[in-house]
Short mmCIF file of C-alpha atoms in Angstrom, two decimals:
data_model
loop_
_atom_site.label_atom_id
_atom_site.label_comp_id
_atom_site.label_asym_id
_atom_site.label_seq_id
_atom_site.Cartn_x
_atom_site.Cartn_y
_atom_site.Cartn_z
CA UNK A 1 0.00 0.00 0.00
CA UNK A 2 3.02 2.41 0.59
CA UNK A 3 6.56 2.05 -0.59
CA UNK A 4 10.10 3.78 0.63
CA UNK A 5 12.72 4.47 -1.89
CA UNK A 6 15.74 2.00 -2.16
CA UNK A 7 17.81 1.75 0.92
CA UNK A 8 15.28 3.84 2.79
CA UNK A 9 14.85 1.35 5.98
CA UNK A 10 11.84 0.79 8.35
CA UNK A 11 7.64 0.32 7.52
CA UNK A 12 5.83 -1.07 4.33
CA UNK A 13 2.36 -1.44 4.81
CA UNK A 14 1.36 -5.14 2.87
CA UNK A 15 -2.41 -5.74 3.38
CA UNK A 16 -3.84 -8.61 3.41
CA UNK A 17 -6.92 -8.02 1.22
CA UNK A 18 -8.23 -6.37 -1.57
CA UNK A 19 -10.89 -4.46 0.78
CA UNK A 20 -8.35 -3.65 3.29
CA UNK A 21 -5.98 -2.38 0.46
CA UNK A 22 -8.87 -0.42 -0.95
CA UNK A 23 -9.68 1.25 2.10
CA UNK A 24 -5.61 2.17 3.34
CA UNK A 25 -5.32 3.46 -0.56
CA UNK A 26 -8.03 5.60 -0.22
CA UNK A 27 -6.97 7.11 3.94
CA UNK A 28 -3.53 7.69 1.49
CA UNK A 29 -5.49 9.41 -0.88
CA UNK A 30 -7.39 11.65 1.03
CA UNK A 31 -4.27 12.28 3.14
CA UNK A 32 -5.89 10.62 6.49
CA UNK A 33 -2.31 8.61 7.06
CA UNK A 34 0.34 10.22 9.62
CA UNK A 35 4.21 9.47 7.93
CA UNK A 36 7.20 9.75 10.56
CA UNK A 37 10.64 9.08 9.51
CA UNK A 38 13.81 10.13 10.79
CA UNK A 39 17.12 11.75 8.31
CA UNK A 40 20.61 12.59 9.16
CA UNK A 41 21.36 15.50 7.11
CA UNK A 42 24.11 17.21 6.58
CA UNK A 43 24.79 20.85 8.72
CA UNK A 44 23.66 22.57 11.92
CA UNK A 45 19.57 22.50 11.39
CA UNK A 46 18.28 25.11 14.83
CA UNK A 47 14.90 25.86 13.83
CA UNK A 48 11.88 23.66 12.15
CA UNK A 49 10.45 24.26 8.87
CA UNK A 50 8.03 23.49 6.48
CA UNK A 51 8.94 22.88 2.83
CA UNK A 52 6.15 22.79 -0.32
CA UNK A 53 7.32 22.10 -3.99
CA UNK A 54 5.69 20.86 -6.92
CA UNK A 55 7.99 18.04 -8.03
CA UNK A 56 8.64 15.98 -11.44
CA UNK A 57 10.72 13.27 -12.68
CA UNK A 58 13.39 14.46 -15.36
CA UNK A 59 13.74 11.22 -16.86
CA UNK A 60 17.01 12.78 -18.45
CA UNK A 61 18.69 12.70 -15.76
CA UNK A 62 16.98 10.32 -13.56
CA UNK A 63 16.24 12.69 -10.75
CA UNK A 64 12.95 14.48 -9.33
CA UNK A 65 12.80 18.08 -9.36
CA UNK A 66 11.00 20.88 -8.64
CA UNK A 67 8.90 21.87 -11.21
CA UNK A 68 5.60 24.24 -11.29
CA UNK A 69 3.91 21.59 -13.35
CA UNK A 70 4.65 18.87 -10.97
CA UNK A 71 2.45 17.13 -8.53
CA UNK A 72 2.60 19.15 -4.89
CA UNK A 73 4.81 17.49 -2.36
CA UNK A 74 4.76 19.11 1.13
CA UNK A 75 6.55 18.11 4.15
CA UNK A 76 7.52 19.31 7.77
CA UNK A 77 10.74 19.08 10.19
CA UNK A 78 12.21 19.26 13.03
CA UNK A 79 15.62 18.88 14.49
CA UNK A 80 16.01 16.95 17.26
CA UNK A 81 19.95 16.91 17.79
CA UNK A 82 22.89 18.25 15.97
CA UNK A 83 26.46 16.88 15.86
CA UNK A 84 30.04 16.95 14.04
CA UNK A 85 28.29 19.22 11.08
CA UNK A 86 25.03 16.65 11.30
CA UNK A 87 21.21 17.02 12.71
CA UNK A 88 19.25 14.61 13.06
CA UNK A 89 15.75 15.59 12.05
CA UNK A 90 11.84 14.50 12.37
CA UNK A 91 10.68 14.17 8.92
CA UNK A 92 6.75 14.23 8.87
CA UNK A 93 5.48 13.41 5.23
CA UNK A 94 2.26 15.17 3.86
CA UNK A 95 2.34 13.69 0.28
CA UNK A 96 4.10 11.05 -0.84
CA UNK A 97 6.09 11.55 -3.99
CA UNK A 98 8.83 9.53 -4.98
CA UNK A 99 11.76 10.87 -3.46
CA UNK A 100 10.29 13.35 -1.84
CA UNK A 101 12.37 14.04 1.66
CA UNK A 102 15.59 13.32 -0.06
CA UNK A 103 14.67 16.02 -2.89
CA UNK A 104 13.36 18.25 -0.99
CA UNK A 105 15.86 18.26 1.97
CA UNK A 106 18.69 18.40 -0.44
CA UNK A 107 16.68 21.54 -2.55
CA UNK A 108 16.63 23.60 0.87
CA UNK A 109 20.45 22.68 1.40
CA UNK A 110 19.69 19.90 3.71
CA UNK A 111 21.05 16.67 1.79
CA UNK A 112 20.48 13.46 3.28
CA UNK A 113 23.94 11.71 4.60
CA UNK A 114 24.62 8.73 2.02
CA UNK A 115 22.13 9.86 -0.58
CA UNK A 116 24.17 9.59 -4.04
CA UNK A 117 21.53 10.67 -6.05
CA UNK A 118 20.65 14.02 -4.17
CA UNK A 119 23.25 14.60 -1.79
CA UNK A 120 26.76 16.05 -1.15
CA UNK A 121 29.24 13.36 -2.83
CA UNK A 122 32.25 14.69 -0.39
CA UNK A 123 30.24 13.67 2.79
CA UNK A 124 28.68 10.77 1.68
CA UNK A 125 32.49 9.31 0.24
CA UNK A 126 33.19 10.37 4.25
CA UNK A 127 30.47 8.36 5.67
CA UNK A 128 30.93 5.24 3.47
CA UNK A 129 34.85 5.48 4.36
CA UNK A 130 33.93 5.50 7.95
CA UNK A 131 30.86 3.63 8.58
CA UNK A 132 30.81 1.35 5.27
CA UNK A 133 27.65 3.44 4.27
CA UNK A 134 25.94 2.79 1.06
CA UNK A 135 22.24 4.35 1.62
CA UNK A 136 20.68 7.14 2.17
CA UNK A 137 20.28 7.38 6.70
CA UNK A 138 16.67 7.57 6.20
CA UNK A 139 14.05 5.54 8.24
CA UNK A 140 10.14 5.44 7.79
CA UNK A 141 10.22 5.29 12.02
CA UNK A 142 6.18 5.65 12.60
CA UNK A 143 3.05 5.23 10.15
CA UNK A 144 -0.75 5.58 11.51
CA UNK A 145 -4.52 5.48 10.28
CA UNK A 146 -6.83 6.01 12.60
CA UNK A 147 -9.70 5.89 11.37
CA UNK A 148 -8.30 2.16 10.26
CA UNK A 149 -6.77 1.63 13.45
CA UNK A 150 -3.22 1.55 12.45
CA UNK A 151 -0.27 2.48 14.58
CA UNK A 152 2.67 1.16 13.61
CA UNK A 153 6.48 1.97 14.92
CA UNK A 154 9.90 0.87 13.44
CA UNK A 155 13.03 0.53 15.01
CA UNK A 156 15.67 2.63 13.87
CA UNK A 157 18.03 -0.44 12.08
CA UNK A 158 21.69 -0.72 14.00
CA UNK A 159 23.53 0.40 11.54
CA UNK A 160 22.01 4.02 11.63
CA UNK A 161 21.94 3.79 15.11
CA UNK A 162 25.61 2.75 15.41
CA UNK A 163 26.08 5.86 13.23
CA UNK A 164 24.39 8.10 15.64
CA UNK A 165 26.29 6.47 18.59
CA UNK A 166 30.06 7.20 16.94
CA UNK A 167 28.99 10.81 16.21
CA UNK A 168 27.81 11.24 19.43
CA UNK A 169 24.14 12.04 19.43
CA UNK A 170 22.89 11.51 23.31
CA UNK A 171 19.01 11.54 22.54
CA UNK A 172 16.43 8.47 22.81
CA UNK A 173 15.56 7.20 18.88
#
């Protein structure tokens, strides 16, 4: 019923009928459906923000990009701890375009550590030097319905956490 972009870790909704499909498709549609993930991005993030584009694939160059004929992708964050020129930031998803966080954080100078495709190819060589790193640290942490009632929490997977750990974030994820 959902999907995350390649190397983007934690929920997938798979229902187990055609009505119960039907029914999280539409709470999707009509934008009933609450979409938490966390991001390490690169640089010192103090102050939330809200970020709207109309976004389109340019199948040129394989990317998405902002575009006023696009489809409207809208999003909100919030840092929640910054270290060693990193924050780590509450990603909450209004639409769901493909690539949507990762274009959009990168657009409003925000790229996501380990994204090749959208983000800074300096830091990312860094990270995969260090940690081994080959994906974007992005993680769908916390997806609800509840008019459906669905609540469902991830885990963030050990190696972002181990990530988080060896720069030296001290909060509870």
């Amino acid at each position: 019923a959902n999907r995350l972009d390649v190397g983007t870790s934690g929920i997938i909704l798979v229902p187990k009928t055609y009505p119960a499909q039907r029914e999280i498709l539409a709470a999707i549609r009509e934008r009933h459906v609450i979409k938490d993930y966390l991001a390490l991005v690169e640089g010192e993030v103090r102050h939330s923000g809200h970020l709207k584009d109309h976004l389109v694939k340019n199948d040129m160059a394989n990317k998405m990009e902002s575009n006023t004929q696009g489809s409207l992708a809208e999003l909100d964050y919030k840092p929640i701890a910054h270290s060693h020129g990193t924050t780590l930031l509450s990603v909450r998803l209004h639409t769901g375009r493909s690539h949507q966080i990762r274009v959009q954080l990168a657009q409003a100078g925000l790229p996501i550590v380990g994204d090749y495709k959208y983000g800074n190819p300096t830091l990312n060589r860094k990270f995969t030097r260090d940690f081994n790193l080959d994906h974007p640290l992005l993680h769908s942490q916390h997806y609800a319905i509840a008019d459906l009632k669905i609540d469902v929490t991830a885990p963030i997977p050990d190696d972002f956490r181990n990530i988080l750990t060896a720069l030296e974030y001290r909060v509870h994820y």
